[in-house]
Amino acid sequence: MNTTSVDKAADTAVVLCRVKESGNVGSICRAMKTMGFTKLVLSNCPDYDEALVRTMAVHASDIFENAQRYADLEDALSAYSLSAGFTRRSGARRKAASISARDFARGAAGLPVPDAPFIQRNQSIAMVFGNERDGLSDHELSLCSLAVHIPSSDKFPSLNVAQAVQVACYEFFTSGIFSPARSRGGAAKTSEQRSGQRPCAFPPRYRARSR
């Protein structure tokens, strides 16, 4: 594998479809920026309480200020060669299969993923998230290239949209897709390796005593 990483941040967007809550949009901006994402697309979204967005975004309000707006999802996705609809629901009129967020991110980073050979590393990517109440509709998901899910508990599988964006962005970040350097084996370096710090170890007095 080529050890020179390609900066994909400019080619990867988080697309919000009909997301209603200003607080969620602010939290999403913060989640994106902590993981290296900068491009936000708003599709069929209402006007937001900008003061609340900025409060929840903390120092990531520039992402909201630079967001692109579209009246419908089809137009919003026209600039991207691969679009992934994040959904936990299945049904007769939905995608036949779904891959995990981790496999999706690994495939986008150029790492081998047996179930996703169609993902190419140099594609422009849109990660699409639906609104808070019912997620993506059947029609909205049909506009996406593939369906992606975030594994969660069967007893309570629903994630808040901002949490879902955080997990998705985290999977991309840890895949090494945005990393400026990779280790010799091709995997992304850890934060300790990039900073030159040694992994933290508990002092002897905090270690579990053998009995």
PDB file of C-alpha atoms in Angstrom:
ATOM      1  CA  MET A   1       0.000   0.000   0.000  1.00  0.00           C
ATOM      2  CA  ASN A   2       1.127   3.503  -0.728  1.00  0.00           C
ATOM      3  CA  THR A   3       2.296   4.936   2.597  1.00  0.00           C
ATOM      4  CA  THR A   4       1.569   8.509   1.547  1.00  0.00           C
ATOM      5  CA  SER A   5      -1.829   9.457   2.929  1.00  0.00           C
ATOM      6  CA  VAL A   6      -4.249  11.447   0.822  1.00  0.00           C
ATOM      7  CA  ASP A   7      -6.060  14.200   2.737  1.00  0.00           C
ATOM      8  CA  LYS A   8      -9.706  13.319   2.180  1.00  0.00           C
ATOM      9  CA  ALA A   9     -11.256  15.922   4.469  1.00  0.00           C
ATOM     10  CA  ALA A  10     -12.007  18.304   1.604  1.00  0.00           C
ATOM     11  CA  ASP A  11     -13.677  15.525  -0.401  1.00  0.00           C
ATOM     12  CA  THR A  12     -15.827  14.119   2.403  1.00  0.00           C
ATOM     13  CA  ALA A  13     -19.014  15.776   3.601  1.00  0.00           C
ATOM     14  CA  VAL A  14     -21.538  15.244   6.349  1.00  0.00           C
ATOM     15  CA  VAL A  15     -24.997  15.732   4.862  1.00  0.00           C
ATOM     16  CA  LEU A  16     -27.928  16.449   7.171  1.00  0.00           C
ATOM     17  CA  CYS A  17     -31.373  15.790   5.724  1.00  0.00           C
ATOM     18  CA  ARG A  18     -34.358  17.443   7.456  1.00  0.00           C
ATOM     19  CA  VAL A  19     -32.523  17.724  10.795  1.00  0.00           C
ATOM     20  CA  LYS A  20     -34.637  20.069  12.916  1.00  0.00           C
ATOM     21  CA  GLU A  21     -32.918  20.829  16.210  1.00  0.00           C
ATOM     22  CA  SER A  22     -30.440  23.702  16.390  1.00  0.00           C
ATOM     23  CA  GLY A  23     -28.662  22.108  19.341  1.00  0.00           C
ATOM     24  CA  ASN A  24     -28.057  18.939  17.369  1.00  0.00           C
ATOM     25  CA  VAL A  25     -26.594  20.880  14.451  1.00  0.00           C
ATOM     26  CA  GLY A  26     -24.189  22.667  16.781  1.00  0.00           C
ATOM     27  CA  SER A  27     -23.160  19.388  18.398  1.00  0.00           C
ATOM     28  CA  ILE A  28     -22.627  17.883  14.954  1.00  0.00           C
ATOM     29  CA  CYS A  29     -20.309  20.742  13.987  1.00  0.00           C
ATOM     30  CA  ARG A  30     -18.241  20.114  17.107  1.00  0.00           C
ATOM     31  CA  ALA A  31     -18.188  16.354  16.459  1.00  0.00           C
ATOM     32  CA  MET A  32     -17.015  16.925  12.899  1.00  0.00           C
ATOM     33  CA  LYS A  33     -14.217  19.331  13.758  1.00  0.00           C
ATOM     34  CA  THR A  34     -12.755  17.111  16.484  1.00  0.00           C
ATOM     35  CA  MET A  35     -12.334  14.366  13.872  1.00  0.00           C
ATOM     36  CA  GLY A  36     -10.957  16.496  11.038  1.00  0.00           C
ATOM     37  CA  PHE A  37     -14.114  17.090   9.004  1.00  0.00           C
ATOM     38  CA  THR A  38     -14.937  20.571   7.728  1.00  0.00           C
ATOM     39  CA  LYS A  39     -17.667  20.230   5.077  1.00  0.00           C
ATOM     40  CA  LEU A  40     -21.309  20.345   6.168  1.00  0.00           C
ATOM     41  CA  VAL A  41     -24.230  20.124   3.746  1.00  0.00           C
ATOM     42  CA  LEU A  42     -27.812  20.936   4.796  1.00  0.00           C
ATOM     43  CA  SER A  43     -30.596  19.393   2.721  1.00  0.00           C
ATOM     44  CA  ASN A  44     -34.200  20.514   3.188  1.00  0.00           C
ATOM     45  CA  CYS A  45     -33.321  21.841   6.624  1.00  0.00           C
ATOM     46  CA  PRO A  46     -35.151  24.660   8.456  1.00  0.00           C
ATOM     47  CA  ASP A  47     -33.721  27.938   9.646  1.00  0.00           C
ATOM     48  CA  TYR A  48     -31.848  27.406  12.893  1.00  0.00           C
ATOM     49  CA  ASP A  49     -31.383  29.363  16.094  1.00  0.00           C
ATOM     50  CA  GLU A  50     -27.857  30.484  15.252  1.00  0.00           C
ATOM     51  CA  ALA A  51     -27.059  31.509  18.825  1.00  0.00           C
ATOM     52  CA  LEU A  52     -27.855  27.988  20.038  1.00  0.00           C
ATOM     53  CA  VAL A  53     -25.910  26.422  17.186  1.00  0.00           C
ATOM     54  CA  ARG A  54     -22.834  28.457  18.130  1.00  0.00           C
ATOM     55  CA  THR A  55     -23.242  27.629  21.818  1.00  0.00           C
ATOM     56  CA  MET A  56     -23.303  23.884  21.144  1.00  0.00           C
ATOM     57  CA  ALA A  57     -20.595  24.051  18.466  1.00  0.00           C
ATOM     58  CA  VAL A  58     -18.174  25.812  20.862  1.00  0.00           C
ATOM     59  CA  HIS A  59     -15.202  26.618  18.577  1.00  0.00           C
ATOM     60  CA  ALA A  60     -16.610  24.834  15.520  1.00  0.00           C
ATOM     61  CA  SER A  61     -19.281  27.337  14.474  1.00  0.00           C
ATOM     62  CA  ASP A  62     -17.298  28.119  11.311  1.00  0.00           C
ATOM     63  CA  ILE A  63     -18.447  24.755   9.956  1.00  0.00           C
ATOM     64  CA  PHE A  64     -22.071  25.877  10.250  1.00  0.00           C
ATOM     65  CA  GLU A  65     -21.318  29.307   8.797  1.00  0.00           C
ATOM     66  CA  ASN A  66     -19.711  27.702   5.727  1.00  0.00           C
ATOM     67  CA  ALA A  67     -22.377  25.010   5.270  1.00  0.00           C
ATOM     68  CA  GLN A  68     -23.914  24.515   1.839  1.00  0.00           C
ATOM     69  CA  ARG A  69     -27.730  24.491   1.640  1.00  0.00           C
ATOM     70  CA  TYR A  70     -29.906  22.583  -0.825  1.00  0.00           C
ATOM     71  CA  ALA A  71     -33.666  22.298  -1.189  1.00  0.00           C
ATOM     72  CA  ASP A  72     -33.583  18.549  -1.789  1.00  0.00           C
ATOM     73  CA  LEU A  73     -31.264  15.606  -1.206  1.00  0.00           C
ATOM     74  CA  GLU A  74     -30.800  14.656  -4.848  1.00  0.00           C
ATOM     75  CA  ASP A  75     -29.210  18.017  -5.625  1.00  0.00           C
ATOM     76  CA  ALA A  76     -27.157  17.877  -2.427  1.00  0.00           C
ATOM     77  CA  LEU A  77     -25.615  14.552  -3.460  1.00  0.00           C
ATOM     78  CA  SER A  78     -24.955  15.421  -7.099  1.00  0.00           C
ATOM     79  CA  ALA A  79     -21.378  16.535  -6.406  1.00  0.00           C
ATOM     80  CA  TYR A  80     -20.354  13.252  -4.744  1.00  0.00           C
ATOM     81  CA  SER A  81     -19.395   9.995  -6.408  1.00  0.00           C
ATOM     82  CA  LEU A  82     -20.344   7.881  -3.371  1.00  0.00           C
ATOM     83  CA  SER A  83     -23.094   8.576  -0.858  1.00  0.00           C
ATOM     84  CA  ALA A  84     -23.735   6.527   2.269  1.00  0.00           C
ATOM     85  CA  GLY A  85     -27.087   6.688   4.024  1.00  0.00           C
ATOM     86  CA  PHE A  86     -26.744   5.988   7.735  1.00  0.00           C
ATOM     87  CA  THR A  87     -29.735   4.021   8.988  1.00  0.00           C
ATOM     88  CA  ARG A  88     -30.561   1.328  11.518  1.00  0.00           C
ATOM     89  CA  ARG A  89     -33.860   0.344   9.880  1.00  0.00           C
ATOM     90  CA  SER A  90     -34.441  -2.319   7.252  1.00  0.00           C
ATOM     91  CA  GLY A  91     -37.447  -3.192   5.134  1.00  0.00           C
ATOM     92  CA  ALA A  92     -38.705  -4.415   1.794  1.00  0.00           C
ATOM     93  CA  ARG A  93     -38.273  -1.026   0.124  1.00  0.00           C
ATOM     94  CA  ARG A  94     -34.927  -0.182   1.702  1.00  0.00           C
ATOM     95  CA  LYS A  95     -31.398  -1.253   0.753  1.00  0.00           C
ATOM     96  CA  ALA A  96     -30.951  -5.001   0.520  1.00  0.00           C
ATOM     97  CA  ALA A  97     -27.821  -4.930   2.665  1.00  0.00           C
ATOM     98  CA  SER A  98     -25.961  -2.597   4.980  1.00  0.00           C
ATOM     99  CA  ILE A  99     -22.312  -2.449   6.004  1.00  0.00           C
ATOM    100  CA  SER A 100     -20.954  -1.261   9.327  1.00  0.00           C
ATOM    101  CA  ALA A 101     -19.578   2.231   9.775  1.00  0.00           C
ATOM    102  CA  ARG A 102     -16.174   0.747  10.541  1.00  0.00           C
ATOM    103  CA  ASP A 103     -16.030  -1.283   7.323  1.00  0.00           C
ATOM    104  CA  PHE A 104     -17.241   1.713   5.354  1.00  0.00           C
ATOM    105  CA  ALA A 105     -14.492   3.923   6.780  1.00  0.00           C
ATOM    106  CA  ARG A 106     -11.828   1.271   6.221  1.00  0.00           C
ATOM    107  CA  GLY A 107     -12.912   0.819   2.619  1.00  0.00           C
ATOM    108  CA  ALA A 108     -12.786   4.570   2.033  1.00  0.00           C
ATOM    109  CA  ALA A 109      -9.267   4.625   3.480  1.00  0.00           C
ATOM    110  CA  GLY A 110      -8.132   2.003   0.993  1.00  0.00           C
ATOM    111  CA  LEU A 111      -7.934  -0.816   3.524  1.00  0.00           C
ATOM    112  CA  PRO A 112      -9.191  -4.283   2.527  1.00  0.00           C
ATOM    113  CA  VAL A 113     -12.866  -4.832   3.295  1.00  0.00           C
ATOM    114  CA  PRO A 114     -14.254  -8.102   1.838  1.00  0.00           C
ATOM    115  CA  ASP A 115     -17.890  -6.965   1.870  1.00  0.00           C
ATOM    116  CA  ALA A 116     -17.295  -3.549   0.309  1.00  0.00           C
ATOM    117  CA  PRO A 117     -15.066  -3.929  -2.766  1.00  0.00           C
ATOM    118  CA  PHE A 118     -17.007  -1.172  -4.566  1.00  0.00           C
ATOM    119  CA  ILE A 119     -15.666   1.562  -2.279  1.00  0.00           C
ATOM    120  CA  GLN A 120     -12.758   3.323  -3.929  1.00  0.00           C
ATOM    121  CA  ARG A 121     -10.227   5.329  -1.963  1.00  0.00           C
ATOM    122  CA  ASN A 122     -10.230   8.402  -4.182  1.00  0.00           C
ATOM    123  CA  GLN A 123     -13.985   8.907  -4.345  1.00  0.00           C
ATOM    124  CA  SER A 124     -15.676  12.038  -3.052  1.00  0.00           C
ATOM    125  CA  ILE A 125     -17.911  10.850  -0.237  1.00  0.00           C
ATOM    126  CA  ALA A 126     -21.122  12.085   1.359  1.00  0.00           C
ATOM    127  CA  MET A 127     -22.244  10.611   4.693  1.00  0.00           C
ATOM    128  CA  VAL A 128     -25.991  11.197   4.922  1.00  0.00           C
ATOM    129  CA  PHE A 129     -27.998  11.415   8.156  1.00  0.00           C
ATOM    130  CA  GLY A 130     -31.754  11.792   8.510  1.00  0.00           C
ATOM    131  CA  ASN A 131     -33.839  13.772  10.939  1.00  0.00           C
ATOM    132  CA  GLU A 132     -34.209  13.140  14.646  1.00  0.00           C
ATOM    133  CA  ARG A 133     -37.617  11.487  14.639  1.00  0.00           C
ATOM    134  CA  ASP A 134     -37.590   8.979  11.786  1.00  0.00           C
ATOM    135  CA  GLY A 135     -34.156   9.091  10.166  1.00  0.00           C
ATOM    136  CA  LEU A 136     -33.918   8.736   6.389  1.00  0.00           C
ATOM    137  CA  SER A 137     -37.091   7.938   4.461  1.00  0.00           C
ATOM    138  CA  ASP A 138     -37.218   5.093   1.954  1.00  0.00           C
ATOM    139  CA  HIS A 139     -36.938   7.598  -0.889  1.00  0.00           C
ATOM    140  CA  GLU A 140     -34.005   9.433   0.682  1.00  0.00           C
ATOM    141  CA  LEU A 141     -32.134   6.196   1.258  1.00  0.00           C
ATOM    142  CA  SER A 142     -32.801   5.146  -2.347  1.00  0.00           C
ATOM    143  CA  LEU A 143     -30.846   8.228  -3.471  1.00  0.00           C
ATOM    144  CA  CYS A 144     -27.747   6.962  -1.631  1.00  0.00           C
ATOM    145  CA  SER A 145     -25.211   4.546  -3.091  1.00  0.00           C
ATOM    146  CA  LEU A 146     -25.289   2.262  -0.068  1.00  0.00           C
ATOM    147  CA  ALA A 147     -26.643   1.876   3.444  1.00  0.00           C
ATOM    148  CA  VAL A 148     -24.389   2.043   6.503  1.00  0.00           C
ATOM    149  CA  HIS A 149     -25.252   1.135  10.075  1.00  0.00           C
ATOM    150  CA  ILE A 150     -23.674   1.697  13.470  1.00  0.00           C
ATOM    151  CA  PRO A 151     -23.813  -1.499  15.547  1.00  0.00           C
ATOM    152  CA  SER A 152     -25.637  -0.959  18.839  1.00  0.00           C
ATOM    153  CA  SER A 153     -27.626  -2.781  21.492  1.00  0.00           C
ATOM    154  CA  ASP A 154     -30.702  -4.683  20.327  1.00  0.00           C
ATOM    155  CA  LYS A 155     -32.466  -3.517  23.478  1.00  0.00           C
ATOM    156  CA  PHE A 156     -31.984   0.170  22.663  1.00  0.00           C
ATOM    157  CA  PRO A 157     -30.465   0.635  19.189  1.00  0.00           C
ATOM    158  CA  SER A 158     -31.399   4.254  18.485  1.00  0.00           C
ATOM    159  CA  LEU A 159     -28.669   6.923  18.537  1.00  0.00           C
ATOM    160  CA  ASN A 160     -29.166  10.658  18.603  1.00  0.00           C
ATOM    161  CA  VAL A 161     -28.174  12.109  15.213  1.00  0.00           C
ATOM    162  CA  ALA A 162     -25.250  14.039  16.711  1.00  0.00           C
ATOM    163  CA  GLN A 163     -24.007  10.854  18.393  1.00  0.00           C
ATOM    164  CA  ALA A 164     -24.280   8.982  15.110  1.00  0.00           C
ATOM    165  CA  VAL A 165     -22.244  11.639  13.313  1.00  0.00           C
ATOM    166  CA  GLN A 166     -19.607  11.512  16.072  1.00  0.00           C
ATOM    167  CA  VAL A 167     -19.248   7.731  15.765  1.00  0.00           C
ATOM    168  CA  ALA A 168     -19.093   7.859  11.958  1.00  0.00           C
ATOM    169  CA  CYS A 169     -16.469  10.600  11.964  1.00  0.00           C
ATOM    170  CA  TYR A 170     -14.478   8.754  14.618  1.00  0.00           C
ATOM    171  CA  GLU A 171     -14.383   5.616  12.471  1.00  0.00           C
ATOM    172  CA  PHE A 172     -13.050   7.662   9.567  1.00  0.00           C
ATOM    173  CA  PHE A 173     -10.449   9.342  11.752  1.00  0.00           C
ATOM    174  CA  THR A 174      -9.142   6.101  13.255  1.00  0.00           C
ATOM    175  CA  SER A 175      -9.001   4.446   9.825  1.00  0.00           C
ATOM    176  CA  GLY A 176      -6.101   6.786   9.036  1.00  0.00           C
ATOM    177  CA  ILE A 177      -7.826   8.401   6.064  1.00  0.00           C
ATOM    178  CA  PHE A 178      -6.966  11.929   7.217  1.00  0.00           C
ATOM    179  CA  SER A 179      -3.628  11.108   8.823  1.00  0.00           C
ATOM    180  CA  PRO A 180      -0.562  12.960   7.469  1.00  0.00           C
ATOM    181  CA  ALA A 181       1.635   9.966   8.198  1.00  0.00           C
ATOM    182  CA  ARG A 182       1.273   6.222   8.454  1.00  0.00           C
ATOM    183  CA  SER A 183       3.381   3.576  10.053  1.00  0.00           C
ATOM    184  CA  ARG A 184       5.480   1.249   7.921  1.00  0.00           C
ATOM    185  CA  GLY A 185       2.738  -1.387   7.970  1.00  0.00           C
ATOM    186  CA  GLY A 186       0.174   1.030   6.527  1.00  0.00           C
ATOM    187  CA  ALA A 187      -1.942   1.487   9.652  1.00  0.00           C
ATOM    188  CA  ALA A 188      -2.601   4.895  11.085  1.00  0.00           C
ATOM    189  CA  LYS A 189      -0.263   5.982  13.830  1.00  0.00           C
ATOM    190  CA  THR A 190      -1.652   6.362  17.309  1.00  0.00           C
ATOM    191  CA  SER A 191      -1.833   9.777  18.954  1.00  0.00           C
ATOM    192  CA  GLU A 192       1.089   8.768  21.202  1.00  0.00           C
ATOM    193  CA  GLN A 193       3.199   7.843  18.160  1.00  0.00           C
ATOM    194  CA  ARG A 194       2.387  11.128  16.414  1.00  0.00           C
ATOM    195  CA  SER A 195       3.235  13.217  19.479  1.00  0.00           C
ATOM    196  CA  GLY A 196       6.280  11.193  20.506  1.00  0.00           C
ATOM    197  CA  GLN A 197       4.760  10.470  23.926  1.00  0.00           C
ATOM    198  CA  ARG A 198       4.858   7.098  25.576  1.00  0.00           C
ATOM    199  CA  PRO A 199       1.577   5.359  26.373  1.00  0.00           C
ATOM    200  CA  CYS A 200       0.366   6.208  29.874  1.00  0.00           C
ATOM    201  CA  ALA A 201       0.935   3.566  32.528  1.00  0.00           C
ATOM    202  CA  PHE A 202      -0.474   3.470  36.040  1.00  0.00           C
ATOM    203  CA  PRO A 203       2.055   4.163  38.828  1.00  0.00           C
ATOM    204  CA  PRO A 204       2.865   1.037  40.885  1.00  0.00           C
ATOM    205  CA  ARG A 205       0.678   2.109  43.816  1.00  0.00           C
ATOM    206  CA  TYR A 206      -2.425   2.068  41.574  1.00  0.00           C
ATOM    207  CA  ARG A 207      -1.820  -1.344  40.065  1.00  0.00           C
ATOM    208  CA  ALA A 208      -3.985  -4.202  41.180  1.00  0.00           C
ATOM    209  CA  ARG A 209      -2.341  -6.229  43.928  1.00  0.00           C
ATOM    210  CA  SER A 210      -2.138  -9.967  43.496  1.00  0.00           C
ATOM    211  CA  ARG A 211      -3.764 -11.985  46.260  1.00  0.00           C
TER     212      ARG A 211
END
